[in-house]
Short mmCIF file of C-alpha atoms in Angstrom, two decimals:
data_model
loop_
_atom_site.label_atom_id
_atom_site.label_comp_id
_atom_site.label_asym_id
_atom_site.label_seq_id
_atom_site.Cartn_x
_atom_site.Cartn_y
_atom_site.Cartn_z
CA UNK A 1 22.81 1.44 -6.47
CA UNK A 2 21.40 3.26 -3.46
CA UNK A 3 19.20 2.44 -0.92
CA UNK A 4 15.46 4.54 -1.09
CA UNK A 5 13.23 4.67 0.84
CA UNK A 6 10.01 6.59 0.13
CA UNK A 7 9.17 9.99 2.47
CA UNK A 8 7.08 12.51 0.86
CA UNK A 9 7.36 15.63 2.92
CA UNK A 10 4.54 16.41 5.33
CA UNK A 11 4.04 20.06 3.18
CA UNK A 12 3.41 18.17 -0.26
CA UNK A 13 0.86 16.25 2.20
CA UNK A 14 -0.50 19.55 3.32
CA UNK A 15 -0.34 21.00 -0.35
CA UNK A 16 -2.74 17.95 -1.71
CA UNK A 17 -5.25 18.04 1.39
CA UNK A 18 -5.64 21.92 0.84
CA UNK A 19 -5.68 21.49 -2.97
CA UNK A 20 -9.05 19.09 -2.75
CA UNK A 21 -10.40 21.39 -0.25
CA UNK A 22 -10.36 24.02 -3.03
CA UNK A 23 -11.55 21.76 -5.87
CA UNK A 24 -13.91 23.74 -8.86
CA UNK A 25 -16.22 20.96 -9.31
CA UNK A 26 -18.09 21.24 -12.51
CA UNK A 27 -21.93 20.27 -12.99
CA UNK A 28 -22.33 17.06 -14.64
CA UNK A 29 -25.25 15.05 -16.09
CA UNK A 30 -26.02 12.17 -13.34
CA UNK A 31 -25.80 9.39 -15.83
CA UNK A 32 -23.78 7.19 -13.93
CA UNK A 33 -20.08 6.17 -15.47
CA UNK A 34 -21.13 5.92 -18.98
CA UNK A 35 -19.76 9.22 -19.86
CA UNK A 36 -16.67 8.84 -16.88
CA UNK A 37 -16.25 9.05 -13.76
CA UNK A 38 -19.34 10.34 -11.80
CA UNK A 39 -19.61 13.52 -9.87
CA UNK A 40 -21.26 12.38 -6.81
CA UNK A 41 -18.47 9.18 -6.24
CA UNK A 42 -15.70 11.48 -7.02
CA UNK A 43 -16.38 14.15 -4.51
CA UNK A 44 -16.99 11.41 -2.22
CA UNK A 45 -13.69 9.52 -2.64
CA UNK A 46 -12.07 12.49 -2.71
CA UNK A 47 -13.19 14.12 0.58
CA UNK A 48 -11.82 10.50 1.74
CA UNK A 49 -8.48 10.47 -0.18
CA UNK A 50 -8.36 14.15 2.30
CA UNK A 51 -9.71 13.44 5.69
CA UNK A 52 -9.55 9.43 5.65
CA UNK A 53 -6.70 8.23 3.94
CA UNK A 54 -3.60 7.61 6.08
CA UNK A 55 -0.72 8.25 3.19
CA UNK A 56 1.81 7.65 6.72
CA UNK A 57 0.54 4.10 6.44
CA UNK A 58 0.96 3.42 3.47
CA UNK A 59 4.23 4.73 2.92
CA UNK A 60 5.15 2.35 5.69
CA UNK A 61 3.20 -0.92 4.21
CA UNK A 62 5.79 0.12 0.39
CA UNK A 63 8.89 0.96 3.21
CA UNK A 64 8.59 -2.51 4.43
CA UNK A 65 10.38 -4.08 1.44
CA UNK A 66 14.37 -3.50 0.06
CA UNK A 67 14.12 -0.25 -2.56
CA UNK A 68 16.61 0.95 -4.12
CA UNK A 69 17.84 3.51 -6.96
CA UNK A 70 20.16 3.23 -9.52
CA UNK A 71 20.84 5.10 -13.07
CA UNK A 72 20.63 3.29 -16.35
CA UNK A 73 20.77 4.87 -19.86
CA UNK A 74 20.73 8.60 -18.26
CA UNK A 75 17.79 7.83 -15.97
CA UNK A 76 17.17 6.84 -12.31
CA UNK A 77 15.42 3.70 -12.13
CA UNK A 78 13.59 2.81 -8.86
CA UNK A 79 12.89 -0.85 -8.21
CA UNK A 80 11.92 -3.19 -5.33
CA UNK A 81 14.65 -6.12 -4.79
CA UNK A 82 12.96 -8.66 -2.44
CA UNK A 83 15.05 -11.68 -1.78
CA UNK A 84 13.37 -15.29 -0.58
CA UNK A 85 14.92 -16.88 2.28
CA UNK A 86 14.77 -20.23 0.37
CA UNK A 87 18.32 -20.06 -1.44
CA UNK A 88 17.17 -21.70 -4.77
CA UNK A 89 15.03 -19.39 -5.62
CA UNK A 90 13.72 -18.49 -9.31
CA UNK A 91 14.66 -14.84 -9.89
CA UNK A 92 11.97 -12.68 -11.68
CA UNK A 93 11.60 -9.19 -12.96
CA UNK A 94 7.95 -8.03 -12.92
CA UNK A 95 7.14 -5.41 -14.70
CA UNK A 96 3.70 -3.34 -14.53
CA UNK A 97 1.72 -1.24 -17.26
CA UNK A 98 -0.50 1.82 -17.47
CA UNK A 99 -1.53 3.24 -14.95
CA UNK A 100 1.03 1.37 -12.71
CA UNK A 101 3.41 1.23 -10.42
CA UNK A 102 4.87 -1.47 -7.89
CA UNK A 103 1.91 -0.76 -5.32
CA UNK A 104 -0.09 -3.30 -8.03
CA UNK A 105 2.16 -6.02 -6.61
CA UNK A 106 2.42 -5.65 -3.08
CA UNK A 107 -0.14 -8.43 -1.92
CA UNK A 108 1.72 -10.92 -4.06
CA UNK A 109 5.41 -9.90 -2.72
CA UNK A 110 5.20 -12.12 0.57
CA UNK A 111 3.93 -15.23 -1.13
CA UNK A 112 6.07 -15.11 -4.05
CA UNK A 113 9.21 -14.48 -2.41
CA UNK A 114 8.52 -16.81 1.24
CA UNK A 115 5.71 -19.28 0.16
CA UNK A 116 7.31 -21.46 3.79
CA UNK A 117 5.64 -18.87 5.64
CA UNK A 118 2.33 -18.67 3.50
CA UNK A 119 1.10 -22.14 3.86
CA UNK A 120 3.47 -23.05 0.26
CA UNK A 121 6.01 -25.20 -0.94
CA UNK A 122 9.39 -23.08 -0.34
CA UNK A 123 10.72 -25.04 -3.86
CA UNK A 124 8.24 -22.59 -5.44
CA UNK A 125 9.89 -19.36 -3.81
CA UNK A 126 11.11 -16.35 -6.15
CA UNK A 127 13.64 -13.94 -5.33
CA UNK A 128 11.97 -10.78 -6.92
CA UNK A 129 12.89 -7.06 -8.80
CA UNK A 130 10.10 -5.20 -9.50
CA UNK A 131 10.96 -1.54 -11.49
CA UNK A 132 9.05 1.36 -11.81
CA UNK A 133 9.08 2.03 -15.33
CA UNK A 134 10.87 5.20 -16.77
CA UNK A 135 9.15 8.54 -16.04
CA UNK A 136 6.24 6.65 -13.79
CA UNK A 137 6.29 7.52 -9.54
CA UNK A 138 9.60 7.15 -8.14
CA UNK A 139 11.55 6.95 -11.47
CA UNK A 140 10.42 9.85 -12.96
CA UNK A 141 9.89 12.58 -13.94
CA UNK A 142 11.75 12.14 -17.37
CA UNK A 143 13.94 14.21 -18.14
CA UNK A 144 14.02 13.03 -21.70
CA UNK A 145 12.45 11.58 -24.87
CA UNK A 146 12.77 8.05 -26.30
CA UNK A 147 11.80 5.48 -23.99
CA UNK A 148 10.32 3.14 -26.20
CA UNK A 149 9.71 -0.44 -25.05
CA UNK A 150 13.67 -1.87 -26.82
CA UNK A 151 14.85 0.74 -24.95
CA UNK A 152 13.26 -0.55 -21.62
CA UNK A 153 13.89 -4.12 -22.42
CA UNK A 154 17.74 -3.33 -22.31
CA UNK A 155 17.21 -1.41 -18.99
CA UNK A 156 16.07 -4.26 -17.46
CA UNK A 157 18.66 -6.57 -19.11
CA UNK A 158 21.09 -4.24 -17.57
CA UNK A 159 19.67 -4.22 -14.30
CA UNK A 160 19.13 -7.75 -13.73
CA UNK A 161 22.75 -8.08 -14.81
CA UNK A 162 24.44 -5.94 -12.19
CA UNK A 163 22.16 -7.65 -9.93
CA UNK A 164 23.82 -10.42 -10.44
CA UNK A 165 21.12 -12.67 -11.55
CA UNK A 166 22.51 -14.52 -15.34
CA UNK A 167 19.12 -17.05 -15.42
CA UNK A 168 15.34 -15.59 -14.66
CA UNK A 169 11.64 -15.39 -15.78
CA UNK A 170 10.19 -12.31 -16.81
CA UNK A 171 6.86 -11.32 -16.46
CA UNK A 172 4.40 -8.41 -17.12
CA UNK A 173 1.14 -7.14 -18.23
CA UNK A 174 0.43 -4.17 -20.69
CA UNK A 175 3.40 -1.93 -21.32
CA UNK A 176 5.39 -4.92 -18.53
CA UNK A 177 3.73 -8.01 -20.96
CA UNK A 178 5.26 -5.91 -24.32
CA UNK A 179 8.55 -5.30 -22.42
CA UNK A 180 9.22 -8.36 -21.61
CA UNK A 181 8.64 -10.29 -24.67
CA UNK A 182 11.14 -7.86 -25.99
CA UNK A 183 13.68 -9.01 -23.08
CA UNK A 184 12.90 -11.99 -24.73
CA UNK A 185 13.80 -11.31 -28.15
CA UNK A 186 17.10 -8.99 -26.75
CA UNK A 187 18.62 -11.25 -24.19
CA UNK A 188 17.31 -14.87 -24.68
CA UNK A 189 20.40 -16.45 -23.05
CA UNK A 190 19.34 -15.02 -19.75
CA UNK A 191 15.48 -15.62 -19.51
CA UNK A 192 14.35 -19.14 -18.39
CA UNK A 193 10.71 -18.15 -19.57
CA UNK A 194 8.36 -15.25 -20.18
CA UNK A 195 5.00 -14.87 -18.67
CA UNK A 196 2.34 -12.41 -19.68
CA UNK A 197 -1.08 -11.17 -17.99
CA UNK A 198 -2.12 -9.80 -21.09
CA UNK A 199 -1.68 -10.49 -24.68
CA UNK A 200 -4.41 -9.49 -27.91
CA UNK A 201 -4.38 -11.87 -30.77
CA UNK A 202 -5.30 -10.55 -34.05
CA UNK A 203 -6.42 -12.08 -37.15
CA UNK A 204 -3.17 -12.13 -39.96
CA UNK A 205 -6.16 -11.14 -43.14
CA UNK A 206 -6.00 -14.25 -44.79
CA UNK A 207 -8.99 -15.22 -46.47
CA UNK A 208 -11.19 -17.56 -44.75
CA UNK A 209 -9.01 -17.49 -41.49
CA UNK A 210 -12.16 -15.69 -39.27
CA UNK A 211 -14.56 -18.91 -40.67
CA UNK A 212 -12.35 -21.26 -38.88
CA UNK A 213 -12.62 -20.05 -35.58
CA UNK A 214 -15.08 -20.82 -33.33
CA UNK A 215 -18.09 -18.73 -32.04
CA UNK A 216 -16.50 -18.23 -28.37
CA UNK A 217 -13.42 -17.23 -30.05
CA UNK A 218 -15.22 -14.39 -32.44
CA UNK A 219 -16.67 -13.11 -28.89
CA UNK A 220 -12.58 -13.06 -27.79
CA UNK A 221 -11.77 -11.03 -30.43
CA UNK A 222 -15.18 -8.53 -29.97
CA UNK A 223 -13.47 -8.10 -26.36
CA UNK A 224 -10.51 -6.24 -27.78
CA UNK A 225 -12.65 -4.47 -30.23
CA UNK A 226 -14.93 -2.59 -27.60
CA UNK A 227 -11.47 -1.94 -25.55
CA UNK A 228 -10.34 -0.15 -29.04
CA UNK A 229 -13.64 1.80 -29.30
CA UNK A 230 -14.92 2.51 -26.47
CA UNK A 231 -12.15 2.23 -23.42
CA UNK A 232 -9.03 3.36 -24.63
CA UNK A 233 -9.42 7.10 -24.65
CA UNK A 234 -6.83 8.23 -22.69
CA UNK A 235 -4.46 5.85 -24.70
CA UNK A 236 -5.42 7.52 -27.56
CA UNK A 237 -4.72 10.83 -26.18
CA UNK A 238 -1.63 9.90 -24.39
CA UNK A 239 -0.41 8.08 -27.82
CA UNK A 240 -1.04 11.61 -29.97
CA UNK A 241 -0.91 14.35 -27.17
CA UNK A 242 0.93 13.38 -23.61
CA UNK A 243 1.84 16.81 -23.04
CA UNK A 244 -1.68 18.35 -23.01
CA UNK A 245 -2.72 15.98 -20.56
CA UNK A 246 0.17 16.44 -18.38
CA UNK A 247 -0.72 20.16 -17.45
CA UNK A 248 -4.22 18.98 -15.53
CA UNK A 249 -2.52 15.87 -14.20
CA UNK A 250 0.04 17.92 -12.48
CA UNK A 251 -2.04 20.48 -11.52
CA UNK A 252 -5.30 18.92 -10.19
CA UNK A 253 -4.94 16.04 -7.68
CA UNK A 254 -9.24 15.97 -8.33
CA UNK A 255 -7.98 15.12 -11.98
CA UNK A 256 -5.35 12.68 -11.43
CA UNK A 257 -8.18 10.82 -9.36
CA UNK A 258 -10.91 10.80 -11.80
CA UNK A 259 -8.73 10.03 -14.42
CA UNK A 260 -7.10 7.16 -12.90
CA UNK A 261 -10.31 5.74 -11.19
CA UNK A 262 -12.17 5.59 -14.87
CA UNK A 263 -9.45 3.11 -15.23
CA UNK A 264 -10.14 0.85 -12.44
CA UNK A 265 -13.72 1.08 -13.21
CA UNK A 266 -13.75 -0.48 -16.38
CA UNK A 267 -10.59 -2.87 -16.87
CA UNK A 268 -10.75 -3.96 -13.88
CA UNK A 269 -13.62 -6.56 -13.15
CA UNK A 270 -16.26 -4.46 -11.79
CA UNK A 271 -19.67 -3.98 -12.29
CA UNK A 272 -20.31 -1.40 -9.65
CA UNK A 273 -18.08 0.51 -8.33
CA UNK A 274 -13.74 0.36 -8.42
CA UNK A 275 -13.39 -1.04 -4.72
CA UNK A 276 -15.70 -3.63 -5.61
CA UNK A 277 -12.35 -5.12 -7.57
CA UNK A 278 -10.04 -3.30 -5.80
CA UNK A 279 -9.12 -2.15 -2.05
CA UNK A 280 -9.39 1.79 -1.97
CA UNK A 281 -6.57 2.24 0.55
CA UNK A 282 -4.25 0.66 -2.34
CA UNK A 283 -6.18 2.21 -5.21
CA UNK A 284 -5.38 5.70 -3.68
CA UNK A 285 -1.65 4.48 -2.44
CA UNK A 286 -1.04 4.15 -6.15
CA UNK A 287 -3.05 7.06 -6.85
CA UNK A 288 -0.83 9.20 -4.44
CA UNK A 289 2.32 8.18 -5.82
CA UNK A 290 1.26 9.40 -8.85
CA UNK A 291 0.68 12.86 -7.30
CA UNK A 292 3.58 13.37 -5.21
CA UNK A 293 6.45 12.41 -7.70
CA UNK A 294 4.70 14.33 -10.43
CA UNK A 295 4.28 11.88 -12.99
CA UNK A 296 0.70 11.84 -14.00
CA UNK A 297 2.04 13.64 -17.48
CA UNK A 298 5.19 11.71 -16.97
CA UNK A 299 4.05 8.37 -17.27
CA UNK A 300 1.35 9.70 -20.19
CA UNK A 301 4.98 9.64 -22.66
CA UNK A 302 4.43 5.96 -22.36
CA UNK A 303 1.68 5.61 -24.95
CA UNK A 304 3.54 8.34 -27.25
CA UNK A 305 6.22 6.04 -27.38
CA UNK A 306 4.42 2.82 -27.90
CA UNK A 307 2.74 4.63 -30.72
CA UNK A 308 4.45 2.52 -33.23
CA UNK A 309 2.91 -0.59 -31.70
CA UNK A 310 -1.19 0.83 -31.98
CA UNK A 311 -3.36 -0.56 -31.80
CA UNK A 312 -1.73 -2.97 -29.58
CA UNK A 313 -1.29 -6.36 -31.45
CA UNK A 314 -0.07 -9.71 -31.21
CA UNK A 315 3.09 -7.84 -33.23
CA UNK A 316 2.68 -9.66 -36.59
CA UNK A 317 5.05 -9.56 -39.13
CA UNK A 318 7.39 -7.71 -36.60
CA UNK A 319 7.73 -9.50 -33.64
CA UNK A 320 11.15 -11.65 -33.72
CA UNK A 321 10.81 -15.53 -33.21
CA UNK A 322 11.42 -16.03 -29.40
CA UNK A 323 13.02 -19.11 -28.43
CA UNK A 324 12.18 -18.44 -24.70
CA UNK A 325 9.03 -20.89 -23.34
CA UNK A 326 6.04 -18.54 -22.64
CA UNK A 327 3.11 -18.74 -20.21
CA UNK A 328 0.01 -16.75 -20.42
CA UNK A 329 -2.60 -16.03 -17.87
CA UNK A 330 -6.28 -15.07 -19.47
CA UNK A 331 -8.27 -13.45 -16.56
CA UNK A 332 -11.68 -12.81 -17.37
CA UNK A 333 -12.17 -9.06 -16.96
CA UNK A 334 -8.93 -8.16 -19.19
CA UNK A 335 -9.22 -5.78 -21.60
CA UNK A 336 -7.79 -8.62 -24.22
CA UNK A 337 -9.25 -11.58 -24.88
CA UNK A 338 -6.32 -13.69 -26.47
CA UNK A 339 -7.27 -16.84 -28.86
CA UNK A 340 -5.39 -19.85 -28.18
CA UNK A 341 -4.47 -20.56 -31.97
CA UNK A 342 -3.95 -16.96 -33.00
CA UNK A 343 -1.43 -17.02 -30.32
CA UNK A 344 0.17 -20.23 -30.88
CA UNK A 345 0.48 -18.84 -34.27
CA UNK A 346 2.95 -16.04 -33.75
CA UNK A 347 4.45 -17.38 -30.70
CA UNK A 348 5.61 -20.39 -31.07
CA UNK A 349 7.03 -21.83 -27.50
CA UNK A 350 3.84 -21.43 -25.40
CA UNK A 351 4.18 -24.05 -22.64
CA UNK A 352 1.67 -22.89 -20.04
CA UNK A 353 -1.83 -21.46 -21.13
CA UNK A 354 -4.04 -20.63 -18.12
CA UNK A 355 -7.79 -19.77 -18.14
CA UNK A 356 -8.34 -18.12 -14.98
CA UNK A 357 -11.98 -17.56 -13.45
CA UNK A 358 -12.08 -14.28 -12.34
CA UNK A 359 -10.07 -10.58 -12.59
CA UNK A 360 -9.35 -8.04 -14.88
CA UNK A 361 -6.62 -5.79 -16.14
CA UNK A 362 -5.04 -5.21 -12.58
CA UNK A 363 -4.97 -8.93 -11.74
CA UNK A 364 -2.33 -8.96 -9.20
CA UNK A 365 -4.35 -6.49 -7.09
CA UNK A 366 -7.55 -8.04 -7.58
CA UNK A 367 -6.42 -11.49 -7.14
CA UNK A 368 -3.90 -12.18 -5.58
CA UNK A 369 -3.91 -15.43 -5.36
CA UNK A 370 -4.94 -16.75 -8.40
CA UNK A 371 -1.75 -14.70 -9.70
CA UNK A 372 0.36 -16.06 -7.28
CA UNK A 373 -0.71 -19.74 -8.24
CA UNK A 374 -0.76 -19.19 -11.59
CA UNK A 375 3.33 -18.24 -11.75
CA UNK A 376 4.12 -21.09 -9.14
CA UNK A 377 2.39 -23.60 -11.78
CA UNK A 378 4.27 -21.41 -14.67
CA UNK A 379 7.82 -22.04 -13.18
CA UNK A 380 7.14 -25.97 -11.86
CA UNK A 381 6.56 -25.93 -15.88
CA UNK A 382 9.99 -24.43 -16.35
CA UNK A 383 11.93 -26.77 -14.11
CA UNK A 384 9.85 -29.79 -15.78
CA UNK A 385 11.68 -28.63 -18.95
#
């Protein structure tokens, strides 16, 4: 394992600055976002992400915590390793989706890992690895096929291993909430529990089953329906063509902007604009990583390999029993809506089930604290057992 630390050379700086200065903007219908990502607020946030954004900052706020490198299965993982102070500490592996990177998780990374010094109880302090997942910002680009989400699971088993940790929870949301289930079902003897941000429940196609649930769980279900219509384009086109979209995302930083903001726009809980949800200095810090690595096409493999899993489902039929206690965090804006019963149904060790009141897809950035609180209450669960 080697230290990292992350310094993008001033000329790639230069390169994307001059890059939006020569942007061919096209002429677009002013309809607002229900065709994508406006004109007008994309010229605007990009003339910001050129003259106003201070990347020097933010590549100080990420250099702040312990990074490292390491290789496993023929490519070079990049992960954070935070350490509490408190020396009982719960170790955890967090792992984020699509689009994401560890940015999502650095206003949760002080109160997780040193609650003392946040107004918390230090017994509820985690020591904390958070990966960038293959072929996404600093572990990527790939330089080859077949990262499906077994193959990831066992990364991360591996990792956690020559860290040294033998006991610890993982947790995740989209590709991270699939990936570690699957830690689950590949390494049970080391995970003290699993806890997911995101998890669809399906109905099995029994007859009768969709009479016995009630009328707020139909409108649960009609959540992950309009996701599957209407707001999971570019999963569709990353699960069918990643390599098409991988020529504008590396090319066009205007492109890699637009495309990425359409997602903060509508899975995260917004009705306006993105920084309504989300702070723009960290939506474009995540944004920029994306650029300067070079993994906008990169990170698009993801959905190719997943294919065998869409639509995303609860994995019936296929997904292993797991004997590991599970927690699961429903935040209002998600792009899933699970139903208790449904879930209870294929996974059969849920021991924490929390109803939060507000955020969406990107919860740890647009709540922070409910996340945090909601995994403290998730491992005080653990210990009870």
């Amino acid at each position: 394992m080697r230290p990292f630390q992350v310094q993008i050379p001033q000329a790639d700086i230069d390169d994307l600055k001059r890059r939006l200065s020569e942007t061919r903007w096209p002429e677009l219908v002013d309809v607002g976002w229900s065709r994508g990502a406006p004109l007008s607020y994309i010229k605007e946030l990009a003339e910001y992400w050129r003259d106003g954004f201070d990347w020097r900052a933010a590549e100080r706020r990420i250099n702040q915590y312990p990074q490292f490198t390491t290789e496993i299965d023929g490519a070079t993982i990049h992960f954070l390793h935070v350490r509490s102070p408190e020396p009982d500490a719960t170790p955890m592996v967090i792992t984020h989706g699509w689009p994401g990177t560890p940015v999502e998780f650095l206003d949760i990374i002080g109160p997780l890992t040193d609650p003392r010094a946040h107004g918390g109880d230090p017994a509820d302090a985690f020591h904390l690895v958070i990966p960038s997942l293959p072929g996404f910002g600093l572990s990527g680009p790939l330089k080859s096929a077949g990262w499906e989400l077994g193959r990831i699971a066992m990364a991360w088993s591996k990792l956690m291993a020559s860290l040294g940790y033998e006991r610890y929870i993982a947790q995740g949301g989209d590709i991270g909430a699939f990936t570690s289930l699957l830690l689950g079902a590949i390494d049970p003897s080391h995970l003290a529990g699993i806890h997911v941000n995101l998890l669809q429940t399906n109905l099995s196609g029994e007859p009768g089953e969709l009479e016995t649930l009630s009328d707020a769980d139909k409108a649960r279900l009609a959540v992950s329906e309009r996701f599957l219509d209407d707001l999971s384009g570019p999963m569709k086109m990353q699960s069918t063509r990643p390599h098409t979209i991988g020529y504008m995302l590396n090319d066009s930083p205007v492109a890699q902007l637009a495309y990425l903001l359409e997602m903060f726009k509508h899975w995260a809980q917004t009705e306006n604009v993105p920084e309504d949800a989300v702070d723009r200095d960290l939506m474009l810090t995540h944004i920029s990583l994306f650029w300067f690595t070079a993994t906008g096409g990169s990170a698009a493999q993801a959905h190719y390999e997943l294919k065998p899993f869409l639509p995303i489902t609860s994995l019936i039929g296929r997904s292993p029993t797991l004997d590991v206690p599970m927690g699961v965090a429903v935040y209002p804006g998600a792009l899933f809506q699970p139903v208790r019963s449904l879930a209870e149904r294929d996974f059969k060790q849920i021991v924490h089930w929390a109803e939060l009141d507000r955020g969406g897809h990107f919860s740890a950035m647009e709540e922070p604290d409910l996340f945090v609180d909601d995994l403290r209450t998730f491992n005080r669960t653990l210990k009870k057992l």
